[in-house]
Short mmCIF file of N, CA, C and O in Angstrom, two decimals:
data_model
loop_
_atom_site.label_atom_id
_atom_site.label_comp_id
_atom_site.label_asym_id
_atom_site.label_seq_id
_atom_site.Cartn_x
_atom_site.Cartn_y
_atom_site.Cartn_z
N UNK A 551 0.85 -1.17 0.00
CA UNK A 551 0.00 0.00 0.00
C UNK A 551 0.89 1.24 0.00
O UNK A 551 1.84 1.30 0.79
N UNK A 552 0.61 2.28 -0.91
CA UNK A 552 1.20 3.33 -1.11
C UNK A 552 0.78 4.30 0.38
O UNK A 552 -0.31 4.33 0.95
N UNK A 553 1.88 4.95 0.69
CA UNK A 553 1.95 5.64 1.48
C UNK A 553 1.01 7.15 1.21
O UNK A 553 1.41 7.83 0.26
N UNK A 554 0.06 7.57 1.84
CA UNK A 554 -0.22 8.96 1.63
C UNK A 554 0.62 10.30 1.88
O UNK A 554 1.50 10.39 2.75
N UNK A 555 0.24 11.34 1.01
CA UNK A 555 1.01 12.63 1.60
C UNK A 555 0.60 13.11 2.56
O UNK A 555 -0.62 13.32 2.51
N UNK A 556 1.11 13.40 3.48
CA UNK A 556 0.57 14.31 4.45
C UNK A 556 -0.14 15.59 3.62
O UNK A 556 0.24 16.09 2.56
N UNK A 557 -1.27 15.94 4.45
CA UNK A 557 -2.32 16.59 4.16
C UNK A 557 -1.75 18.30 4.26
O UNK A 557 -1.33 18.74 5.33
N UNK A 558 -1.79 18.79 3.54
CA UNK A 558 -1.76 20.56 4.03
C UNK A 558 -2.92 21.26 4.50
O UNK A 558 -4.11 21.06 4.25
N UNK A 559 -2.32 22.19 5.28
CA UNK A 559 -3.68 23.02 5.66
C UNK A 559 -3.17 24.60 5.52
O UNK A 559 -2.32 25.21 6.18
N UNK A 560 -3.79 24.92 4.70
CA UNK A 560 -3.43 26.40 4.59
C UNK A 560 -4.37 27.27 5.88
O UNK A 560 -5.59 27.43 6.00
N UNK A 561 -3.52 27.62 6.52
CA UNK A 561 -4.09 28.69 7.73
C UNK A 561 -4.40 29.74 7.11
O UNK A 561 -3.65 30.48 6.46
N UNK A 562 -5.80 29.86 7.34
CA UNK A 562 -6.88 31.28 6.78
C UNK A 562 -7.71 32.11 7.63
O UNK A 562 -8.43 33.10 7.51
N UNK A 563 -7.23 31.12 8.79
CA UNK A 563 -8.21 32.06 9.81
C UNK A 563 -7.75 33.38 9.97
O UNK A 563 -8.43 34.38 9.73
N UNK A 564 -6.36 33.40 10.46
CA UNK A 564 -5.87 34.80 10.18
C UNK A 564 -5.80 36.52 9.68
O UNK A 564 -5.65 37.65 10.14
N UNK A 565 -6.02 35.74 8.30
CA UNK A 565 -6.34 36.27 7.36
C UNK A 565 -7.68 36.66 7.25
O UNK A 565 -7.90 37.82 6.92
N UNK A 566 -9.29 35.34 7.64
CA UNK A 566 -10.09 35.98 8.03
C UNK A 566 -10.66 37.17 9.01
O UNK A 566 -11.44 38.13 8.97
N UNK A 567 -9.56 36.34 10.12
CA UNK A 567 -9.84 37.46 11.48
C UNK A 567 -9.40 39.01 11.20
O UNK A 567 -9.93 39.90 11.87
N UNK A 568 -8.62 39.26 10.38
CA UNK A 568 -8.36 40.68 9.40
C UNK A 568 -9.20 41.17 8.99
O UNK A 568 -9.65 42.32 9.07
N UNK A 569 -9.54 40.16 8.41
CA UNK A 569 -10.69 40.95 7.48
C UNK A 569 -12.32 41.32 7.65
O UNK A 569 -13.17 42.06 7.15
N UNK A 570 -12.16 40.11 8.87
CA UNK A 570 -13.80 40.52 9.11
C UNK A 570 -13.96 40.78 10.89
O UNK A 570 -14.97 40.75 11.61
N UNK A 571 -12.81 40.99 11.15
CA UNK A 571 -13.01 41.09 12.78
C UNK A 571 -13.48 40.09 13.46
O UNK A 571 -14.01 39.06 13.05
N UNK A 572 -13.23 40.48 14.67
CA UNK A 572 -14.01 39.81 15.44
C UNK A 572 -14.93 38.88 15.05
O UNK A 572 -14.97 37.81 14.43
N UNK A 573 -16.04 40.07 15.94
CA UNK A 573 -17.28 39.55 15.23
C UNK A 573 -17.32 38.68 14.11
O UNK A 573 -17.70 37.53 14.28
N UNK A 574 -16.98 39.08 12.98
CA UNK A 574 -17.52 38.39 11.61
C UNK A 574 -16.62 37.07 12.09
O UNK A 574 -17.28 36.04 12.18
N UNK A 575 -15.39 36.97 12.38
CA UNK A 575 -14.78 35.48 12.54
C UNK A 575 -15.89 34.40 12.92
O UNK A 575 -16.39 33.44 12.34
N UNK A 576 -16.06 35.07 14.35
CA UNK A 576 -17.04 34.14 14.93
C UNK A 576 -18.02 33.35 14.23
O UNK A 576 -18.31 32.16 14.19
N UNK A 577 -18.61 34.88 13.46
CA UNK A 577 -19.98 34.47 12.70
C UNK A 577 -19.89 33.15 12.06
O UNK A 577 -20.60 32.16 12.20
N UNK A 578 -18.31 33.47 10.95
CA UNK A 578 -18.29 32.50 10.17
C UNK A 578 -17.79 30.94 10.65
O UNK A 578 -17.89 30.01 9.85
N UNK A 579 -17.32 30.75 11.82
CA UNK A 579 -16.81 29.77 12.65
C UNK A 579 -18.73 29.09 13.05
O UNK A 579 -19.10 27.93 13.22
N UNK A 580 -19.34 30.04 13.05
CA UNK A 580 -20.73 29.87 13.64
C UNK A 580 -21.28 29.07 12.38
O UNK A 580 -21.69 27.92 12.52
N UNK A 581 -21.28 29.62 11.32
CA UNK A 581 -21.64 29.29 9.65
C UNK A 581 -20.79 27.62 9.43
O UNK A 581 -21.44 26.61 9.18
N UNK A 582 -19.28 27.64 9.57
CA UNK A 582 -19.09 26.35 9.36
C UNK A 582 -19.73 25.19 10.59
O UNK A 582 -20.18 24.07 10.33
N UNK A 583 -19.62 25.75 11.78
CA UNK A 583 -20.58 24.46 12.29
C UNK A 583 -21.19 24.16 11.71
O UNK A 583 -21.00 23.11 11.10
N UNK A 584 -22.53 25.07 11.51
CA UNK A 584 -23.76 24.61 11.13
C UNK A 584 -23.65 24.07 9.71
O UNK A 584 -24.56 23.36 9.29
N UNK A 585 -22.80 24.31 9.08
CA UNK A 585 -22.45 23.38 7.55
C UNK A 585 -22.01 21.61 8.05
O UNK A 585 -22.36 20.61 7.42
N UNK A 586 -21.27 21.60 9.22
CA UNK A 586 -20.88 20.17 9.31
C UNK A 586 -22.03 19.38 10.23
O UNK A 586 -22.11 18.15 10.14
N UNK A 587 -22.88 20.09 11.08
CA UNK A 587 -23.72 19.40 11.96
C UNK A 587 -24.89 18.78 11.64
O UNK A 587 -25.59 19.17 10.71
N UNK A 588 -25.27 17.44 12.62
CA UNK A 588 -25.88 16.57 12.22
C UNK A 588 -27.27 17.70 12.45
O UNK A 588 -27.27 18.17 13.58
N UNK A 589 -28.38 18.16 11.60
CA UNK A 589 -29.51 18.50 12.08
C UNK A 589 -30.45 18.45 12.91
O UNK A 589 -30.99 19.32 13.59
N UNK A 590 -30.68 16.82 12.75
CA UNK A 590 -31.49 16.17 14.49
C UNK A 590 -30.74 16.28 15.95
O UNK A 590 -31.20 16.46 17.07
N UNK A 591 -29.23 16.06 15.41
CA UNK A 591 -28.53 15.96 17.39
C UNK A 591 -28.02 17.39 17.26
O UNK A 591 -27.60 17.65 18.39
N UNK A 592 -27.85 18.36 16.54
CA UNK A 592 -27.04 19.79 16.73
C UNK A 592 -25.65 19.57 17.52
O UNK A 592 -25.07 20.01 18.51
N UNK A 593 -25.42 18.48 16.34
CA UNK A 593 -24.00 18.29 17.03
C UNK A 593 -22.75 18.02 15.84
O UNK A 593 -23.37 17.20 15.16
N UNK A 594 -21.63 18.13 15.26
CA UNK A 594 -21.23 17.56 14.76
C UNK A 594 -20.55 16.14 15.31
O UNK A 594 -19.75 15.92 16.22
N UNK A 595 -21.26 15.22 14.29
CA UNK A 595 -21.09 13.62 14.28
C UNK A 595 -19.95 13.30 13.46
O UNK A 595 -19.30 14.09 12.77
N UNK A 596 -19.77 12.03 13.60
CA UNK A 596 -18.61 11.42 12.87
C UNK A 596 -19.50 11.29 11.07
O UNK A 596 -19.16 11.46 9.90
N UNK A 597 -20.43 10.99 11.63
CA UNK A 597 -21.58 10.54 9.97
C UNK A 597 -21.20 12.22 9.41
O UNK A 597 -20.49 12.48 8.44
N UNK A 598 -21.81 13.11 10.23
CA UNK A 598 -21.97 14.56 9.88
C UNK A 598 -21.14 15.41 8.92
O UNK A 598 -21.24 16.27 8.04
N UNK A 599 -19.83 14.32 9.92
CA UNK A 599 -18.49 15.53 9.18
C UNK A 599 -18.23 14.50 7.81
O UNK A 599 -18.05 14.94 6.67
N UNK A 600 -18.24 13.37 8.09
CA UNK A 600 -17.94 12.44 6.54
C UNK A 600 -19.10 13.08 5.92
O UNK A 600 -18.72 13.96 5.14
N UNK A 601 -20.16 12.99 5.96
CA UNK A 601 -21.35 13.62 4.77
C UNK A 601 -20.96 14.84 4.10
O UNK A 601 -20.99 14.97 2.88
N UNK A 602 -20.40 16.21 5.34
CA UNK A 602 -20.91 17.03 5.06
C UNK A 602 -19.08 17.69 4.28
O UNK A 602 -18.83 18.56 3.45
N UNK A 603 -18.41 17.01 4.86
CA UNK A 603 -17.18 17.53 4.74
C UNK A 603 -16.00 17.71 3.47
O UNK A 603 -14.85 18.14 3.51
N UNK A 604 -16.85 17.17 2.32
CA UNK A 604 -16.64 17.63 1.10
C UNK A 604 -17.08 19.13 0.64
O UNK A 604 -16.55 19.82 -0.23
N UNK A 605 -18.05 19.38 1.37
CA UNK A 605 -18.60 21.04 1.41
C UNK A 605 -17.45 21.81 1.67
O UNK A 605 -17.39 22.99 1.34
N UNK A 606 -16.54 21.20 2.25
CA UNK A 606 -15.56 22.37 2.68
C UNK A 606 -14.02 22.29 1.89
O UNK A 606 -12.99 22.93 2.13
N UNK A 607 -14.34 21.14 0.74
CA UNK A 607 -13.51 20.80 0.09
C UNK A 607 -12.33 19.74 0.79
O UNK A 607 -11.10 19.66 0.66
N UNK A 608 -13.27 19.01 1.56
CA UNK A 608 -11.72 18.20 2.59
C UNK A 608 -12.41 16.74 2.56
O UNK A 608 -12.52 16.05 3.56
N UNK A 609 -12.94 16.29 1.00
CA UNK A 609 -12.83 15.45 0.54
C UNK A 609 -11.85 13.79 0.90
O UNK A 609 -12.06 12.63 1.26
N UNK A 610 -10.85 14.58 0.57
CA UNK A 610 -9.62 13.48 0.61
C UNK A 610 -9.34 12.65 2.02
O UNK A 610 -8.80 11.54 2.09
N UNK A 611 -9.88 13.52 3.25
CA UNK A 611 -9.85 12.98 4.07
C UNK A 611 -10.61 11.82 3.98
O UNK A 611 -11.64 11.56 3.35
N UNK A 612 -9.49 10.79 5.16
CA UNK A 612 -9.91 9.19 5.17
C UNK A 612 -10.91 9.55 6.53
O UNK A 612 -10.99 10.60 7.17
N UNK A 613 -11.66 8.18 6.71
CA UNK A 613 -12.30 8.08 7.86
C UNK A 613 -11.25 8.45 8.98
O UNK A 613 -11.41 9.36 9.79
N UNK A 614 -10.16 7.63 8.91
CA UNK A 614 -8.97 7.79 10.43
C UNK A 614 -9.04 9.29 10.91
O UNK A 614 -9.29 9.58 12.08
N UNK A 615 -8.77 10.32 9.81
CA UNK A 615 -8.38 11.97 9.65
C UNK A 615 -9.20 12.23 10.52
O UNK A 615 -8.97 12.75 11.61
N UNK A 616 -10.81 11.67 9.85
CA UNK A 616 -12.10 12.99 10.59
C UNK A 616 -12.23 12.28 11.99
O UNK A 616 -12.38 13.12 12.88
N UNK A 617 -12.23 10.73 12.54
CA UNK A 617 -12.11 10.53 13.64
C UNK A 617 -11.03 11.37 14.28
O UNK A 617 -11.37 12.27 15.04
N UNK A 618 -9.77 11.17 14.04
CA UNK A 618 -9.09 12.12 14.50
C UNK A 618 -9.35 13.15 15.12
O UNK A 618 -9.40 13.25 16.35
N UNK A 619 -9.62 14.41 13.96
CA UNK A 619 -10.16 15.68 13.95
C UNK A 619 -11.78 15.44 15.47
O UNK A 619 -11.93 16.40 16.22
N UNK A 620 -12.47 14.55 15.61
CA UNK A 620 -13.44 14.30 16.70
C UNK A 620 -12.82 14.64 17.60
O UNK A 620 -12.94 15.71 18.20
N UNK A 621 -11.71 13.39 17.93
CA UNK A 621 -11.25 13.33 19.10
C UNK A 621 -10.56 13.96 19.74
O UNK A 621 -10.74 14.15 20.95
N UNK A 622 -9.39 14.53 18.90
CA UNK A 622 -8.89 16.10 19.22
C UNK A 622 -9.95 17.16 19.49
O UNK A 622 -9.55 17.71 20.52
N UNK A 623 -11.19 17.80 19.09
CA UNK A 623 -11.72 18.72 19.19
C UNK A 623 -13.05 18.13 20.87
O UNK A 623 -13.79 18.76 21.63
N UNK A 624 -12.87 17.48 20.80
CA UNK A 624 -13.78 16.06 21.93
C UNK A 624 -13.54 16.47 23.36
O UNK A 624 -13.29 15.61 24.20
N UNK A 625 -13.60 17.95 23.72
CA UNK A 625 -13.19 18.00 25.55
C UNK A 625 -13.84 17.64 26.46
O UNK A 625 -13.40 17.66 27.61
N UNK A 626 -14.85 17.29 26.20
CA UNK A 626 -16.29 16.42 27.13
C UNK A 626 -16.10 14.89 27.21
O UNK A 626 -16.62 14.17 28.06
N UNK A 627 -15.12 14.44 26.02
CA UNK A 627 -15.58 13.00 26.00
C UNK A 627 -16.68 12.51 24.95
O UNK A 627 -16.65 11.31 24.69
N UNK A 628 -17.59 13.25 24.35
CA UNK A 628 -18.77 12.40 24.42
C UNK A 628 -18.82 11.96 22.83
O UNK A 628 -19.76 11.55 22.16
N UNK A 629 -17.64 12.19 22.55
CA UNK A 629 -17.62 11.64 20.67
C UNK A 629 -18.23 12.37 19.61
O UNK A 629 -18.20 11.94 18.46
N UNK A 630 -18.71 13.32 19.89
CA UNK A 630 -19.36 14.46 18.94
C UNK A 630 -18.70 15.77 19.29
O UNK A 630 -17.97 15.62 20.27
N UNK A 631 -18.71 16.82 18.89
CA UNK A 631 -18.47 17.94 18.83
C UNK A 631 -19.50 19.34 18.92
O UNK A 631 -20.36 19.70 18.11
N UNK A 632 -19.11 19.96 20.18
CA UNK A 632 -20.37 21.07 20.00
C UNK A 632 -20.17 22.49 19.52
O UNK A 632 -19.08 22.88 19.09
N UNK A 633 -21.17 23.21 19.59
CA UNK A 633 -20.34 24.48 18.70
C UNK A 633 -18.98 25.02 19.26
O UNK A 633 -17.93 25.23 18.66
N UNK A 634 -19.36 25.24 20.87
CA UNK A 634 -17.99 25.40 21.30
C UNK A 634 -16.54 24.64 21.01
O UNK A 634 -15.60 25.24 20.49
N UNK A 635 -16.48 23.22 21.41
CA UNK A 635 -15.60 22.63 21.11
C UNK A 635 -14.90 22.78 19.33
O UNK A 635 -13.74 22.72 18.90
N UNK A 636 -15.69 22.90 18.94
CA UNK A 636 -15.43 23.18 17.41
C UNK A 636 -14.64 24.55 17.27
O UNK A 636 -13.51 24.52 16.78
N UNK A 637 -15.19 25.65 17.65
CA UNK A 637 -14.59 27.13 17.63
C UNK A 637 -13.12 26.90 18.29
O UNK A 637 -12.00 27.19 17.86
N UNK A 638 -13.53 26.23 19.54
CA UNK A 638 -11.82 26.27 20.19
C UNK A 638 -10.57 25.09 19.09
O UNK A 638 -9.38 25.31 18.90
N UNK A 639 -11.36 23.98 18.60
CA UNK A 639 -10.57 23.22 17.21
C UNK A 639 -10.07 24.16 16.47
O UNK A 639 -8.91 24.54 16.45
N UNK A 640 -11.07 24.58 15.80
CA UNK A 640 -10.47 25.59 14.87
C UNK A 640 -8.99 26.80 15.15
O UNK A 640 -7.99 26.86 14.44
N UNK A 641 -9.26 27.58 16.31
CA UNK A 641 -8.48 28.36 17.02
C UNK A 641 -7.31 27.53 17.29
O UNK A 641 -6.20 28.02 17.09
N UNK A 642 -7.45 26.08 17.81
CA UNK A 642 -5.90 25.51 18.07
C UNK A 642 -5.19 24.58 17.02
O UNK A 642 -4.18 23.92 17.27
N UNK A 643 -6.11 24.64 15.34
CA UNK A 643 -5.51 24.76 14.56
C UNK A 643 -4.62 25.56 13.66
O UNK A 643 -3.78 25.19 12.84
N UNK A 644 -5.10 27.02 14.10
CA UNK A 644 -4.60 27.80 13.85
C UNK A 644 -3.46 28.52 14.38
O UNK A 644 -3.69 29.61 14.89
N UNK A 645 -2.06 27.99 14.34
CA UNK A 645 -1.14 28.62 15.13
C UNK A 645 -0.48 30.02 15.20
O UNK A 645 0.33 30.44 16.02
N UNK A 646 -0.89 30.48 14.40
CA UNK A 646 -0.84 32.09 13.92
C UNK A 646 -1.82 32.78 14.86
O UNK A 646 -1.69 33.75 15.61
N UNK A 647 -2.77 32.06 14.60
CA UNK A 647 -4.21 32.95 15.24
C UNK A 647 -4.32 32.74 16.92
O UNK A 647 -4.98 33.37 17.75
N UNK A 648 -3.29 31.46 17.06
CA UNK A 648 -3.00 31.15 18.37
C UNK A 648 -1.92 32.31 19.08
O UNK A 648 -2.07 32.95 20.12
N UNK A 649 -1.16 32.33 18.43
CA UNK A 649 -0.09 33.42 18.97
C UNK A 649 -0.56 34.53 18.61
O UNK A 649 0.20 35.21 19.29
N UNK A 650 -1.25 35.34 18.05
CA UNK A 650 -1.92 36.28 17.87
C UNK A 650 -2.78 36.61 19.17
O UNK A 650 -2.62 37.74 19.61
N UNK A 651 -3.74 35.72 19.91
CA UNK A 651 -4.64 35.84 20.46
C UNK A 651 -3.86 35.67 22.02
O UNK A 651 -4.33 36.23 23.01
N UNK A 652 -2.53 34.77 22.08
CA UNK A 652 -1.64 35.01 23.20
C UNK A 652 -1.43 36.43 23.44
O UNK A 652 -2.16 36.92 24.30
N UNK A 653 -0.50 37.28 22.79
CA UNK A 653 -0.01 38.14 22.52
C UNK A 653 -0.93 39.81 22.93
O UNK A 653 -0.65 40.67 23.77
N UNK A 654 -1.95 39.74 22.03
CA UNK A 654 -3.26 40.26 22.98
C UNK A 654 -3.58 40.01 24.10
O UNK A 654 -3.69 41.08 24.71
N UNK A 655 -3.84 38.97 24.87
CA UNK A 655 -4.03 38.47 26.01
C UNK A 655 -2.91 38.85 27.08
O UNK A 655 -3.19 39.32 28.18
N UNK A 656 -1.48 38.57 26.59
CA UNK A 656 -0.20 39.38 27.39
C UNK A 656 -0.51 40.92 27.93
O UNK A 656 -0.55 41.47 29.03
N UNK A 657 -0.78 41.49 25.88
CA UNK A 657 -0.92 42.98 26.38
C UNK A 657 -1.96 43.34 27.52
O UNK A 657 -1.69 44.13 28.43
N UNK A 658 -3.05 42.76 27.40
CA UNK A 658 -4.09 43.19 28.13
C UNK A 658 -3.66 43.09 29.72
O UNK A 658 -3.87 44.03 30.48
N UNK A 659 -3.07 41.93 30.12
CA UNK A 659 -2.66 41.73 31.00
C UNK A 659 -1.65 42.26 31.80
O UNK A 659 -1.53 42.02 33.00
N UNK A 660 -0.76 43.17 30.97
CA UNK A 660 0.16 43.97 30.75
C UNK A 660 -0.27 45.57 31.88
O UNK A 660 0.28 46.19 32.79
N UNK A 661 -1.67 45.65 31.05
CA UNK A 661 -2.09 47.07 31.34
C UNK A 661 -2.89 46.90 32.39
O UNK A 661 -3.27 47.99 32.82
N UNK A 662 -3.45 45.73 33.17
CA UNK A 662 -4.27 45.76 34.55
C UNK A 662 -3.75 45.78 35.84
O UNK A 662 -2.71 45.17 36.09
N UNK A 663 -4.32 46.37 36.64
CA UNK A 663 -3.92 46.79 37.77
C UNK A 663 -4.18 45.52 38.81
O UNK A 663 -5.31 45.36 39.26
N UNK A 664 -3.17 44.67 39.16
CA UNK A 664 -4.02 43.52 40.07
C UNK A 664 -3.62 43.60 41.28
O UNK A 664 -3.64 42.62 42.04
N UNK A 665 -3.19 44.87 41.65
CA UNK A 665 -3.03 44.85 43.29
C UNK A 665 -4.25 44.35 44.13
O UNK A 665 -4.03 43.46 44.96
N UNK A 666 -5.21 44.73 44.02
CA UNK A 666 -6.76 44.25 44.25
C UNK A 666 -6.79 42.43 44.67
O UNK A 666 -7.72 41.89 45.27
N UNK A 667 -5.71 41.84 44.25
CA UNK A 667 -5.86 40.71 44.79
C UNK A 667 -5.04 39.79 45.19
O UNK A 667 -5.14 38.56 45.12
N UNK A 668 -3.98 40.65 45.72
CA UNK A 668 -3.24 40.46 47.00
C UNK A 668 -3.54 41.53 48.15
O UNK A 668 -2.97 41.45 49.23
#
């Protein structure tokens, strides 16, 4: 059996979060759930994301990938994915958008006064 290539992922969140802020990130993080989720459980399923997940052009993925992709995004345990868990997947796929959102978080932290709790 021929070996596969490892898969690329071009990081776009970035680039989204530029362009549409905030807000709009979310929105659209909000928009791809609801593209991969099962309708009856409002959850993304393992069925869900194989059905739905050519929509997003990620075809090529094998069954192993999107289990994968579950179980990594899976902080409950419960084998599905909820909107939350999904938003935070996305975000810790994104390592740009990860150190981006550190970095903010420094500054902010930077500028507060926490004598208040000592």
């Amino acid at each position: 059996m021929a070996a596969q290539a490892p898969l690329s992922f071009d990081d776009l969140l970035p680039l989204m979060a530029e362009k549409l802020g905030g807000e709009g990130l979310i929105r659209e993080l909000c928009n791809g759930f609801e593209l991969l989720t099962d309708a009856d459980k409002g959850v993304i399923t393992f069925d869900s994301l194989k059905k739905n997940s050519s929509i997003l052009g990620l075809q090529e993925l094998t069954d192993d990938d999107l289990r994968s992709m579950l179980k990594e995004g899976d902080l409950d345990g419960d084998g599905v994915l909820n909107q939350m868990e999904f938003c935070v997947l996305m975000f810790r796929l994104s390592p740009e958008l990860m150190q981006q959102s550190e970095m903010l978080l420094e500054e902010a932290l930077s500028q507060q006064d926490f004598s208040f709790c000592f």
